[in-house]
Amino acid sequence: MRQALFILPLFMLLLAVIYLFSPHLGGRTAAERFLDRQTLLLLNQKNLTARLDDFFTTRLGRTLTTLDYPEILNDLNVAQEKSELLEQLIHLAAVARHDPMVRSVLGRDLTIALTPFELRPEEPLLRQLVEHTIVICRPKRAAHALELVRRISSPAVIEDSLYGAYVIKRFRFNNDFNLAAAQVQSSVIITADERVLRRCLDRFDNRNQSLLADPHYLSERKTFNGASSFAYASIGGLTRLLAQLRSDSSGGAPSRIFSAEDTAGLYQRAMAGGWNDARTGTVKAVLCFDPQRVPAPLQSLYTMLPGQTRSSQRLPADTIWYYWSNNYPAATILELLRRQLNQEQLHRLQSLFHELKRSTGVDMETAIGWLENDLSVAIKKSPDRELVPIPLVLTAMKCSSPERIGPFIQRLIDHYQVPIRRRSVDSWEVLSWGDVAPMGAFEPSLALYQEYLLLANNFRQIKEFITARQGPDRLDTSWRFRQVAHGFTDANNSLLYINLAELTGQLKELVSWAGVMLALKDPAMANQATIIIDRLINPILDGLTMYQVIGSRKTLKDNHVIIEALTVIDHEHN
């Protein structure tokens, strides 16, 4: 009996902890319970204040908070009132972030949603968006949210109105702007239009009218259980709204690529979520499409089966950007290009194709048919002490008929009398533009290696691809690549690897070079360019180095486009 008296309270406490702190979707106060099934946009963030506290202790967070924005604006001769306004906004943001009331309201669960509405052309768009925006929070104490609204709205007139079992608080301002708020269990709902709030309360009472009654939403939402941040968009609803805006502003001018009728209903909804731990950040996005509504020219883009690639095995470990895809069939890309061009541009393109056939005897459709749907792009930092810090870029395309591409290229060289240099790398011929050795690394080159057509703005990368390294000097076995390469060996439709710590260094060199060129062209701009680069851009780029490496992959599966990304974060050197 004594043991039971001791264990029962502990068991009840455990149940309370699980209920209060475990992430769950189906709770009675889930934000979706208040939202329309046709909700256009939903953004949810858990533990926002804790996330902000963590971010502002990182390298990038400290950089953003220590930059002296008003002084930078003053040195750039920006109007003093704008500088003072920015300084006030920064001060208000800092005060709000440390305000106990704000931390209570934002500290647990915050949702912002946009409900569907019919556009009224005679009214400002911003006003309509605000009127149909819903803010739902779950503060540590529900009274804190109402108190915060009361504090912000002072000296507004506050009234109470009964709506069924609920009390709606109205905040009436002198400038014809109103707010309405209501507390439901542990949640507080705030809107700028009381009619929108009343509909939220109606949906809470009738669950079948809410977003939680949508089986497609519920099924796909489970993929994001436990996510600290979540976003949902009704692509169909947003597309219709944007089409109406475009029609009102431009008289309904159709898209040059595909008209609204061509793509109406193609994309249905999109979801994205993020998870974080001490060392990594994970993001997943899912885009749902209707295969019956894919335009015929785009069918190959949406039906391509996932595949595997070995191109990363032929790249060096110091590659800072690597991308592979089997989702860009050349014939489809050519058709999209034709649709995008106007009549004059299309005529010039056709003339170019006629000239190509006249000089080689091969039409463009036949030539691109020799390329397989397998593309890789790799970027390396420019060598040290280069006059122009142009990154080294390599493109590798798989070919179905390399024996035909070689003579085709040679006929082009002969016809246009292109000066080239020929070199051999392990018995494979490499052609480089120019009949003399270049002064720097820039040296446009190409080669046919096994089933690959290699194109690069330098000779070095082609040589490295042909004479692939082994062991840790190879990209796919390097430790940085393996940190984010989860799922890279599975079947995918595209892969992306970014060594952001090194890429930011390359960007700094490019930005500095651009600043020098701008100063030479316009000496009056030299001082302003130096201020922007040295005191704003470069510090932010230094802060971004905390995100060391990024890896992502995309897969087409069961009428869904699935994108997963992993970022390794360096907290040790913050």
Coordinates of C-alpha atoms in Angstrom, one line a residue:
M1 CA 0.0 0.0 0.0
R2 CA 2.8 2.4 0.9
Q3 CA 4.5 1.6 -2.4
A4 CA 1.3 2.3 -4.3
L5 CA 0.9 5.7 -2.5
F6 CA 4.5 6.5 -3.5
I7 CA 4.4 5.3 -7.1
L8 CA 0.9 6.6 -8.1
P9 CA 1.9 10.4 -7.8
L10 CA 5.1 9.8 -9.7
F11 CA 3.1 8.0 -12.4
M12 CA 0.7 10.9 -12.7
L13 CA 3.6 13.4 -12.8
L14 CA 5.1 11.4 -15.6
L15 CA 1.9 11.5 -17.6
A16 CA 1.7 15.2 -17.1
V17 CA 5.2 15.8 -18.3
I18 CA 4.6 13.6 -21.4
Y19 CA 1.4 15.5 -22.2
L20 CA 2.9 19.0 -21.7
F21 CA 6.3 18.6 -23.4
S22 CA 6.1 15.8 -26.0
P23 CA 5.4 17.1 -29.5
H24 CA 2.0 16.0 -30.8
L25 CA -0.3 16.9 -33.7
G26 CA -3.6 15.7 -32.4
G27 CA -3.9 17.7 -29.2
R28 CA -7.2 19.6 -28.6
T29 CA -5.4 22.9 -29.0
A30 CA -3.5 22.0 -32.2
A31 CA -3.4 25.2 -34.3
E32 CA -4.9 23.2 -37.3
R33 CA -8.1 22.8 -35.3
F34 CA -8.9 26.5 -35.8
L35 CA -7.9 26.7 -39.5
D36 CA -9.8 26.2 -42.7
R37 CA -9.3 23.1 -44.8
Q38 CA -8.4 25.5 -47.7
T39 CA -5.7 27.4 -45.6
L40 CA -3.3 29.0 -48.0
L41 CA -0.2 29.2 -45.7
L42 CA 0.8 28.0 -42.3
L43 CA 4.0 28.6 -40.4
N44 CA 4.6 27.0 -37.0
Q45 CA 7.6 27.5 -34.7
K46 CA 8.1 25.8 -31.3
N47 CA 10.3 27.2 -28.6
L48 CA 11.0 30.4 -30.6
T49 CA 12.7 32.3 -27.8
A50 CA 15.0 29.4 -27.0
R51 CA 15.9 29.1 -30.6
L52 CA 16.7 32.8 -30.9
D53 CA 18.8 32.7 -27.7
D54 CA 20.8 29.8 -29.1
F55 CA 21.2 31.5 -32.5
F56 CA 22.5 34.8 -31.0
T57 CA 25.3 32.9 -29.2
T58 CA 26.6 31.5 -32.5
R59 CA 29.2 33.2 -34.7
L60 CA 26.7 34.5 -37.2
G61 CA 24.3 35.6 -34.5
R62 CA 27.0 37.6 -32.7
T63 CA 28.1 39.1 -36.0
L64 CA 24.6 40.3 -36.8
T65 CA 24.1 41.8 -33.4
T66 CA 27.5 43.6 -33.2
L67 CA 27.4 45.2 -36.6
D68 CA 26.9 49.0 -36.2
Y69 CA 24.2 49.4 -38.8
P70 CA 23.4 53.1 -38.1
E71 CA 27.0 54.1 -38.3
I72 CA 27.4 52.2 -41.6
L73 CA 24.4 54.0 -43.0
N74 CA 25.8 57.3 -41.8
D75 CA 29.1 56.6 -43.5
L76 CA 27.2 55.7 -46.7
N77 CA 25.5 59.2 -46.5
V78 CA 22.1 57.7 -46.0
A79 CA 19.5 60.1 -44.7
Q80 CA 19.7 60.6 -40.9
E81 CA 16.1 59.9 -40.3
K82 CA 16.4 56.4 -41.9
S83 CA 19.5 55.7 -39.8
E84 CA 17.6 56.7 -36.7
L85 CA 14.6 54.7 -37.6
L86 CA 16.8 51.6 -38.1
E87 CA 18.4 52.2 -34.7
Q88 CA 15.1 52.4 -33.0
L89 CA 13.9 49.2 -34.7
I90 CA 17.0 47.3 -33.6
H91 CA 16.6 48.6 -30.0
L92 CA 12.9 47.6 -30.0
A93 CA 13.8 44.1 -31.3
A94 CA 16.4 43.7 -28.5
V95 CA 14.0 44.9 -25.8
A96 CA 11.2 42.6 -27.1
R97 CA 13.5 39.6 -27.2
H98 CA 14.3 40.0 -23.5
D99 CA 10.8 41.0 -22.4
P100 CA 9.3 38.4 -20.0
M101 CA 5.8 38.8 -21.5
V102 CA 7.0 38.4 -25.1
R103 CA 9.1 35.4 -24.1
S104 CA 6.0 33.8 -22.5
V105 CA 3.9 34.4 -25.6
L106 CA 6.5 33.2 -28.1
G107 CA 8.2 30.7 -25.9
R108 CA 6.2 27.5 -26.5
D109 CA 4.2 27.3 -29.7
L110 CA 3.6 30.0 -32.3
T111 CA 1.5 29.7 -35.5
I112 CA 0.8 32.2 -38.2
A113 CA -1.7 31.3 -41.0
L114 CA -3.2 32.9 -44.0
T115 CA -6.8 31.9 -44.7
P116 CA -8.4 31.9 -48.2
F117 CA -10.2 35.0 -49.4
E118 CA -11.6 36.5 -52.6
L119 CA -9.4 39.4 -53.8
R120 CA -11.1 42.8 -53.8
P121 CA -9.3 44.9 -56.4
E122 CA -10.6 48.2 -55.0
E123 CA -8.9 47.6 -51.6
P124 CA -5.1 47.6 -50.8
L125 CA -3.7 44.1 -51.0
L126 CA -1.7 44.5 -47.7
R127 CA -4.9 45.3 -45.8
Q128 CA -6.6 42.2 -47.2
L129 CA -3.6 40.0 -46.3
V130 CA -3.6 41.4 -42.7
E131 CA -7.3 40.9 -42.3
H132 CA -7.0 37.2 -43.2
T133 CA -3.9 36.5 -41.2
I134 CA -4.4 34.4 -38.0
V135 CA -1.9 34.3 -35.1
I136 CA -2.2 31.4 -32.7
C137 CA 0.0 31.1 -29.7
R138 CA 0.2 28.8 -26.7
P139 CA 1.9 31.0 -24.0
K140 CA 3.1 29.7 -20.7
R141 CA 0.1 31.6 -19.3
A142 CA -2.8 32.4 -21.6
A143 CA -3.4 35.7 -19.9
H144 CA 0.0 36.9 -21.0
A145 CA -1.0 37.0 -24.7
L146 CA -4.0 39.1 -24.0
E147 CA -2.0 41.4 -21.7
L148 CA 0.7 41.8 -24.4
V149 CA -1.9 42.8 -27.0
R150 CA -3.4 45.2 -24.5
R151 CA 0.0 46.7 -23.8
I152 CA 0.8 47.1 -27.5
S153 CA -2.6 48.5 -28.4
S154 CA -2.8 51.1 -25.6
P155 CA -4.6 53.5 -25.7
A156 CA -7.1 51.4 -27.8
V157 CA -10.7 50.9 -26.6
I158 CA -11.2 47.4 -25.3
E159 CA -14.5 45.7 -25.3
D160 CA -15.7 42.2 -24.4
S161 CA -18.2 40.3 -26.6
L162 CA -19.8 36.9 -26.0
Y163 CA -19.7 34.4 -28.9
G164 CA -21.2 31.2 -27.8
A165 CA -19.1 29.8 -25.0
Y166 CA -16.2 32.2 -25.8
V167 CA -15.3 35.7 -24.9
I168 CA -13.9 37.8 -27.7
K169 CA -11.9 40.9 -26.7
R170 CA -12.0 43.7 -29.2
F171 CA -9.2 46.2 -29.5
R172 CA -10.4 49.3 -31.4
F173 CA -7.8 51.8 -32.6
N174 CA -8.3 55.4 -33.7
N175 CA -6.8 54.7 -37.2
D176 CA -9.6 52.3 -38.2
F177 CA -7.5 49.3 -37.4
N178 CA -8.9 46.7 -35.0
L179 CA -7.8 43.5 -33.4
A180 CA -9.9 40.6 -32.0
A181 CA -8.6 37.9 -29.6
A182 CA -10.0 34.9 -27.8
Q183 CA -8.7 32.3 -25.5
V184 CA -9.5 28.6 -26.1
Q185 CA -8.1 26.3 -23.5
S186 CA -4.3 27.0 -23.6
S187 CA -4.4 28.7 -27.0
V188 CA -4.9 32.4 -27.8
I189 CA -6.2 33.3 -31.3
I190 CA -5.6 36.9 -32.6
T191 CA -6.9 38.3 -35.9
A192 CA -7.5 41.7 -37.4
D193 CA -11.0 40.8 -38.6
E194 CA -13.4 39.5 -36.0
R195 CA -15.3 37.6 -38.6
V196 CA -12.2 35.5 -39.3
L197 CA -11.9 34.9 -35.5
R198 CA -15.5 33.7 -35.2
R199 CA -15.0 31.2 -38.1
C200 CA -11.9 29.9 -36.2
L201 CA -14.0 29.3 -33.1
D202 CA -16.7 27.6 -35.2
R203 CA -14.1 25.2 -36.7
F204 CA -12.9 24.4 -33.2
D205 CA -16.4 23.4 -32.2
N206 CA -16.9 21.4 -35.4
R207 CA -13.6 19.5 -36.1
N208 CA -14.9 18.2 -39.5
Q209 CA -14.6 21.8 -40.9
S210 CA -11.0 22.2 -39.9
L211 CA -7.7 21.5 -41.5
L212 CA -7.3 18.5 -39.2
A213 CA -10.2 16.8 -41.1
D214 CA -8.2 16.8 -44.3
P215 CA -6.9 13.2 -44.7
H216 CA -4.2 14.2 -47.2
Y217 CA -2.9 16.9 -44.8
L218 CA -2.9 14.5 -41.8
S219 CA -1.1 11.7 -43.7
E220 CA 1.7 13.9 -45.0
R221 CA 2.0 15.9 -41.7
K222 CA 3.0 12.8 -39.9
T223 CA 6.3 12.9 -41.8
F224 CA 7.2 16.1 -39.8
N225 CA 6.3 14.9 -36.3
G226 CA 8.8 16.3 -33.8
A227 CA 9.9 19.1 -36.1
S228 CA 10.8 22.3 -34.3
S229 CA 9.6 24.4 -37.3
F230 CA 7.0 23.5 -39.8
A231 CA 5.5 25.2 -42.9
Y232 CA 2.6 24.3 -45.1
A233 CA 1.4 25.9 -48.3
S234 CA -1.7 25.2 -50.5
I235 CA 0.0 25.6 -53.8
G236 CA -3.3 25.4 -55.7
G237 CA -4.8 28.2 -53.5
L238 CA -1.8 30.5 -53.7
T239 CA -1.5 29.9 -57.5
R240 CA -5.1 31.0 -58.0
L241 CA -4.6 34.1 -55.8
L242 CA -1.4 35.0 -57.7
A243 CA -3.2 34.4 -61.0
Q244 CA -5.9 36.8 -59.9
L245 CA -3.4 39.4 -58.9
R246 CA -1.6 39.1 -62.2
S247 CA -4.8 39.3 -64.1
D248 CA -5.8 42.5 -62.2
S249 CA -2.4 44.1 -62.7
S250 CA -1.6 43.1 -66.3
G251 CA -4.9 42.4 -67.9
G252 CA -4.4 38.7 -67.9
A253 CA -1.3 38.5 -70.0
P254 CA -0.4 34.7 -70.3
S255 CA 3.0 33.2 -69.4
R256 CA 5.3 32.7 -72.3
I257 CA 6.3 29.3 -71.1
F258 CA 3.0 27.8 -70.0
S259 CA -0.3 29.5 -69.5
A260 CA -2.3 29.3 -66.3
E261 CA -4.6 26.8 -68.0
D262 CA -1.6 24.5 -68.8
T263 CA -0.4 24.3 -65.2
A264 CA -3.6 24.8 -63.2
G265 CA -3.8 22.3 -60.4
L266 CA -0.4 20.8 -61.2
Y267 CA 1.0 21.5 -57.7
Q268 CA -1.3 20.8 -54.9
R269 CA 0.5 21.4 -51.6
A270 CA 3.9 21.7 -50.0
M271 CA 5.2 21.0 -46.6
A272 CA 8.6 21.6 -44.9
G273 CA 10.0 21.0 -41.5
G274 CA 13.2 21.4 -39.6
W275 CA 14.9 19.5 -36.8
N276 CA 18.0 20.7 -34.9
D277 CA 20.5 19.2 -32.4
A278 CA 23.8 20.3 -31.1
R279 CA 25.8 19.6 -34.2
T280 CA 23.4 19.4 -37.2
G281 CA 20.3 20.9 -38.7
T282 CA 18.0 18.8 -40.8
V283 CA 15.4 20.1 -43.2
K284 CA 12.9 18.1 -45.2
A285 CA 10.4 19.4 -47.9
V286 CA 7.7 17.5 -49.7
L287 CA 5.9 18.9 -52.8
C288 CA 2.8 17.1 -54.0
F289 CA 1.8 17.2 -57.7
D290 CA -1.0 15.8 -59.8
P291 CA 0.5 13.6 -62.6
Q292 CA -2.6 14.0 -64.7
R293 CA -2.0 17.7 -64.9
V294 CA 1.6 17.7 -66.0
P295 CA 1.9 19.3 -69.4
A296 CA 3.1 16.9 -72.1
P297 CA 6.5 18.7 -72.7
L298 CA 7.3 18.3 -68.9
Q299 CA 6.3 14.7 -68.5
S300 CA 9.9 13.5 -68.5
L301 CA 10.8 15.8 -65.6
Y302 CA 8.1 14.3 -63.4
T303 CA 8.4 10.6 -64.4
M304 CA 12.2 10.2 -64.2
L305 CA 13.1 7.2 -62.0
P306 CA 15.7 7.8 -59.3
G307 CA 19.2 6.6 -60.2
Q308 CA 22.7 6.4 -58.8
T309 CA 25.9 8.2 -59.8
R310 CA 29.6 7.5 -59.5
S311 CA 30.8 11.0 -60.6
S312 CA 31.8 12.0 -57.0
Q313 CA 34.3 9.1 -57.1
R314 CA 36.3 11.0 -59.8
L315 CA 36.5 14.3 -58.0
P316 CA 39.1 15.6 -55.6
A317 CA 38.3 16.2 -51.9
D318 CA 38.9 19.9 -52.2
T319 CA 35.8 20.3 -54.4
I320 CA 33.7 23.0 -52.6
W321 CA 30.5 22.6 -54.6
Y322 CA 29.2 19.5 -56.3
Y323 CA 25.9 18.8 -58.0
W324 CA 24.5 15.8 -59.8
S325 CA 21.1 15.3 -61.5
N326 CA 19.3 12.9 -63.8
N327 CA 16.3 15.3 -63.9
Y328 CA 17.3 17.5 -66.9
P329 CA 16.8 15.7 -70.2
A330 CA 18.3 17.8 -72.9
A331 CA 15.4 17.5 -75.3
T332 CA 13.0 18.8 -72.6
I333 CA 15.3 21.7 -71.7
L334 CA 15.5 22.6 -75.4
E335 CA 11.7 22.6 -75.7
L336 CA 11.4 24.8 -72.6
L337 CA 14.0 27.2 -74.1
R338 CA 12.0 27.5 -77.3
R339 CA 8.8 28.3 -75.3
Q340 CA 10.5 31.0 -73.3
L341 CA 11.8 32.9 -76.3
N342 CA 9.9 35.6 -78.2
Q343 CA 9.6 35.4 -82.0
E344 CA 12.8 37.4 -82.7
Q345 CA 14.8 35.4 -80.2
L346 CA 13.4 32.2 -81.6
H347 CA 14.3 33.2 -85.1
R348 CA 17.9 33.8 -84.1
L349 CA 18.0 30.5 -82.3
Q350 CA 16.8 28.7 -85.4
S351 CA 19.4 30.5 -87.5
L352 CA 22.1 29.2 -85.1
F353 CA 20.7 25.6 -85.4
H354 CA 20.7 25.9 -89.3
E355 CA 24.3 27.1 -89.2
L356 CA 25.2 24.2 -86.9
K357 CA 23.7 21.7 -89.3
R358 CA 25.4 23.3 -92.3
S359 CA 28.8 23.2 -90.7
T360 CA 28.6 19.7 -89.2
G361 CA 25.9 17.9 -91.1
V362 CA 24.0 17.2 -87.8
D363 CA 20.9 18.9 -86.6
M364 CA 20.5 20.0 -83.0
E365 CA 17.9 17.4 -82.1
T366 CA 20.2 14.6 -83.2
A367 CA 23.2 16.1 -81.4
I368 CA 21.4 16.5 -78.0
G369 CA 20.1 12.9 -78.5
W370 CA 23.6 11.7 -77.9
L371 CA 23.6 13.1 -74.4
E372 CA 22.2 10.9 -71.6
N373 CA 20.2 12.4 -68.7
D374 CA 23.1 12.5 -66.3
L375 CA 24.7 15.8 -65.4
S376 CA 27.4 16.7 -62.9
V377 CA 28.9 20.1 -62.0
A378 CA 31.9 20.6 -59.7
I379 CA 33.5 23.8 -58.5
K380 CA 36.9 24.4 -56.8
K381 CA 38.4 27.5 -55.4
S382 CA 40.5 29.6 -57.7
P383 CA 44.3 29.1 -57.2
D384 CA 46.1 31.5 -54.9
R385 CA 47.5 34.7 -56.3
E386 CA 45.2 34.7 -59.4
L387 CA 44.7 38.1 -60.9
V388 CA 41.0 37.4 -61.3
P389 CA 39.7 34.9 -58.7
I390 CA 37.4 33.0 -61.0
P391 CA 36.4 29.6 -59.5
L392 CA 37.3 26.5 -61.4
V393 CA 34.2 24.9 -62.9
L394 CA 33.8 21.4 -64.4
T395 CA 30.7 20.0 -66.1
A396 CA 30.5 16.2 -66.8
M397 CA 27.7 14.9 -69.0
K398 CA 27.2 11.2 -69.8
C399 CA 26.9 10.3 -73.5
S400 CA 25.2 7.5 -75.2
S401 CA 27.3 7.9 -78.4
P402 CA 30.7 9.3 -77.5
E403 CA 32.1 7.9 -80.8
R404 CA 29.8 10.4 -82.7
I405 CA 30.5 13.3 -80.5
G406 CA 34.3 13.3 -81.1
P407 CA 33.9 13.8 -84.9
F408 CA 31.1 16.3 -84.4
I409 CA 33.4 18.5 -82.2
Q410 CA 36.2 18.2 -84.7
R411 CA 34.0 19.4 -87.5
L412 CA 33.0 22.5 -85.4
I413 CA 36.7 23.2 -84.7
D414 CA 37.6 22.9 -88.4
H415 CA 34.7 25.0 -89.6
Y416 CA 35.3 27.9 -87.2
Q417 CA 39.1 27.5 -87.3
V418 CA 39.3 27.5 -83.5
P419 CA 42.9 27.6 -82.2
I420 CA 43.4 24.6 -79.9
R421 CA 46.2 22.8 -78.0
R422 CA 46.0 19.0 -77.8
R423 CA 47.4 17.2 -74.7
S424 CA 47.2 13.6 -73.5
V425 CA 46.2 12.5 -70.0
D426 CA 46.6 8.7 -69.5
S427 CA 46.1 8.3 -73.3
W428 CA 42.9 10.4 -73.3
E429 CA 43.1 13.5 -75.5
V430 CA 42.2 16.9 -73.9
L431 CA 41.5 19.9 -76.1
S432 CA 42.2 23.4 -74.8
W433 CA 41.3 26.7 -76.4
G434 CA 44.2 28.8 -77.6
D435 CA 47.5 28.0 -79.3
V436 CA 49.7 29.3 -76.4
A437 CA 49.8 28.4 -72.7
P438 CA 47.6 30.6 -70.6
M439 CA 49.0 33.0 -68.0
G440 CA 46.7 31.8 -65.2
A441 CA 44.4 28.8 -64.5
F442 CA 41.7 30.0 -66.9
E443 CA 41.9 27.7 -69.9
P444 CA 38.7 26.5 -71.5
S445 CA 39.1 22.8 -72.2
L446 CA 37.1 19.7 -73.1
A447 CA 37.6 15.9 -73.3
L448 CA 35.8 12.7 -74.0
Y449 CA 36.6 10.3 -71.2
Q450 CA 34.9 6.9 -71.3
E451 CA 31.1 7.7 -71.4
Y452 CA 31.6 11.3 -70.2
L453 CA 31.9 14.6 -72.1
L454 CA 33.9 16.9 -69.9
L455 CA 33.8 20.7 -70.2
A456 CA 35.7 23.0 -67.9
N457 CA 37.1 26.5 -67.7
N458 CA 40.5 25.0 -66.8
F459 CA 42.7 22.0 -67.7
R460 CA 43.4 20.9 -64.1
Q461 CA 39.9 19.6 -63.3
I462 CA 39.7 17.5 -66.4
K463 CA 43.0 16.0 -65.6
E464 CA 41.9 15.3 -62.0
F465 CA 38.7 13.7 -63.3
I466 CA 40.6 11.3 -65.6
T467 CA 43.3 10.5 -63.1
A468 CA 40.9 10.1 -60.2
R469 CA 42.5 10.0 -56.7
Q470 CA 42.1 7.3 -54.2
G471 CA 41.5 7.2 -50.5
P472 CA 40.7 10.4 -48.4
D473 CA 41.9 12.6 -51.3
R474 CA 38.8 11.6 -53.2
L475 CA 35.5 13.6 -52.7
D476 CA 33.2 10.7 -51.9
T477 CA 35.6 9.3 -49.2
S478 CA 36.6 12.7 -47.7
W479 CA 35.4 13.2 -44.1
R480 CA 33.6 16.4 -44.8
F481 CA 31.6 14.8 -47.7
R482 CA 30.7 11.8 -45.6
Q483 CA 29.4 14.0 -42.8
V484 CA 26.4 15.0 -44.9
A485 CA 26.2 12.2 -47.5
H486 CA 23.4 10.2 -45.8
G487 CA 21.4 8.6 -48.5
F488 CA 23.8 9.8 -51.3
T489 CA 24.4 6.2 -52.3
D490 CA 20.7 5.4 -52.6
A491 CA 18.7 6.0 -55.7
N492 CA 18.1 9.8 -56.1
N493 CA 17.2 12.3 -58.8
S494 CA 19.7 14.9 -57.7
L495 CA 22.5 15.5 -55.1
L496 CA 24.1 18.6 -53.8
Y497 CA 27.2 19.0 -51.6
I498 CA 28.5 22.4 -50.5
N499 CA 31.6 23.0 -48.4
L500 CA 30.2 26.4 -47.2
A501 CA 33.2 27.2 -45.0
E502 CA 35.5 27.2 -48.1
L503 CA 32.8 28.6 -50.5
T504 CA 32.4 31.7 -48.3
G505 CA 36.2 32.3 -48.7
Q506 CA 35.8 32.2 -52.5
L507 CA 32.9 34.6 -52.3
K508 CA 34.9 37.0 -50.2
E509 CA 37.6 37.0 -52.9
L510 CA 35.1 37.6 -55.7
V511 CA 33.4 40.4 -53.7
S512 CA 36.8 42.1 -53.0
W513 CA 37.7 41.9 -56.7
A514 CA 34.4 43.3 -57.7
G515 CA 35.0 46.2 -55.3
V516 CA 38.3 46.9 -56.9
M517 CA 36.8 46.9 -60.4
L518 CA 34.0 49.2 -59.3
A519 CA 36.6 51.6 -57.7
L520 CA 38.6 51.7 -61.0
K521 CA 35.4 52.3 -63.0
D522 CA 34.0 54.9 -60.7
P523 CA 36.5 56.3 -58.1
A524 CA 33.7 58.2 -56.4
M525 CA 32.1 54.9 -55.4
A526 CA 35.4 53.4 -54.1
N527 CA 34.8 54.6 -50.5
Q528 CA 31.2 53.4 -50.3
A529 CA 32.2 50.0 -51.9
T530 CA 34.9 49.5 -49.3
I531 CA 32.5 50.3 -46.4
I532 CA 29.9 47.8 -47.7
I533 CA 32.4 45.1 -48.4
D534 CA 34.6 45.4 -45.4
R535 CA 32.1 46.3 -42.7
L536 CA 29.0 44.5 -43.9
I537 CA 29.4 41.7 -46.5
N538 CA 32.7 40.2 -45.3
P539 CA 31.7 40.0 -41.6
I540 CA 28.5 38.2 -42.6
L541 CA 30.4 35.8 -44.8
D542 CA 32.7 35.1 -41.9
G543 CA 29.7 34.4 -39.7
L544 CA 28.3 32.0 -42.3
T545 CA 31.3 29.8 -41.9
M546 CA 29.7 28.3 -38.8
Y547 CA 27.7 26.3 -41.3
Q548 CA 30.5 24.0 -42.4
V549 CA 29.0 21.7 -45.0
I550 CA 25.6 21.1 -46.5
G551 CA 24.3 18.0 -48.2
S552 CA 20.9 17.6 -49.9
R553 CA 19.2 15.1 -52.1
K554 CA 16.0 15.2 -54.2
T555 CA 13.8 12.2 -55.1
L556 CA 10.6 11.8 -57.1
K557 CA 8.4 9.2 -55.5
D558 CA 4.6 8.5 -55.6
N559 CA 3.7 11.9 -57.1
H560 CA 5.8 13.7 -54.5
V561 CA 9.1 15.7 -54.9
I562 CA 11.0 15.0 -51.7
I563 CA 14.0 17.1 -50.7
E564 CA 16.2 16.3 -47.7
A565 CA 19.1 18.5 -46.5
L566 CA 21.6 18.1 -43.7
T567 CA 23.8 20.9 -42.4
V568 CA 26.8 20.4 -40.1
I569 CA 27.2 23.4 -37.7
D570 CA 30.5 24.3 -36.0
H571 CA 29.7 25.3 -32.4
E572 CA 33.2 24.7 -31.1
H573 CA 34.8 27.7 -32.7
N574 CA 31.9 30.2 -32.1

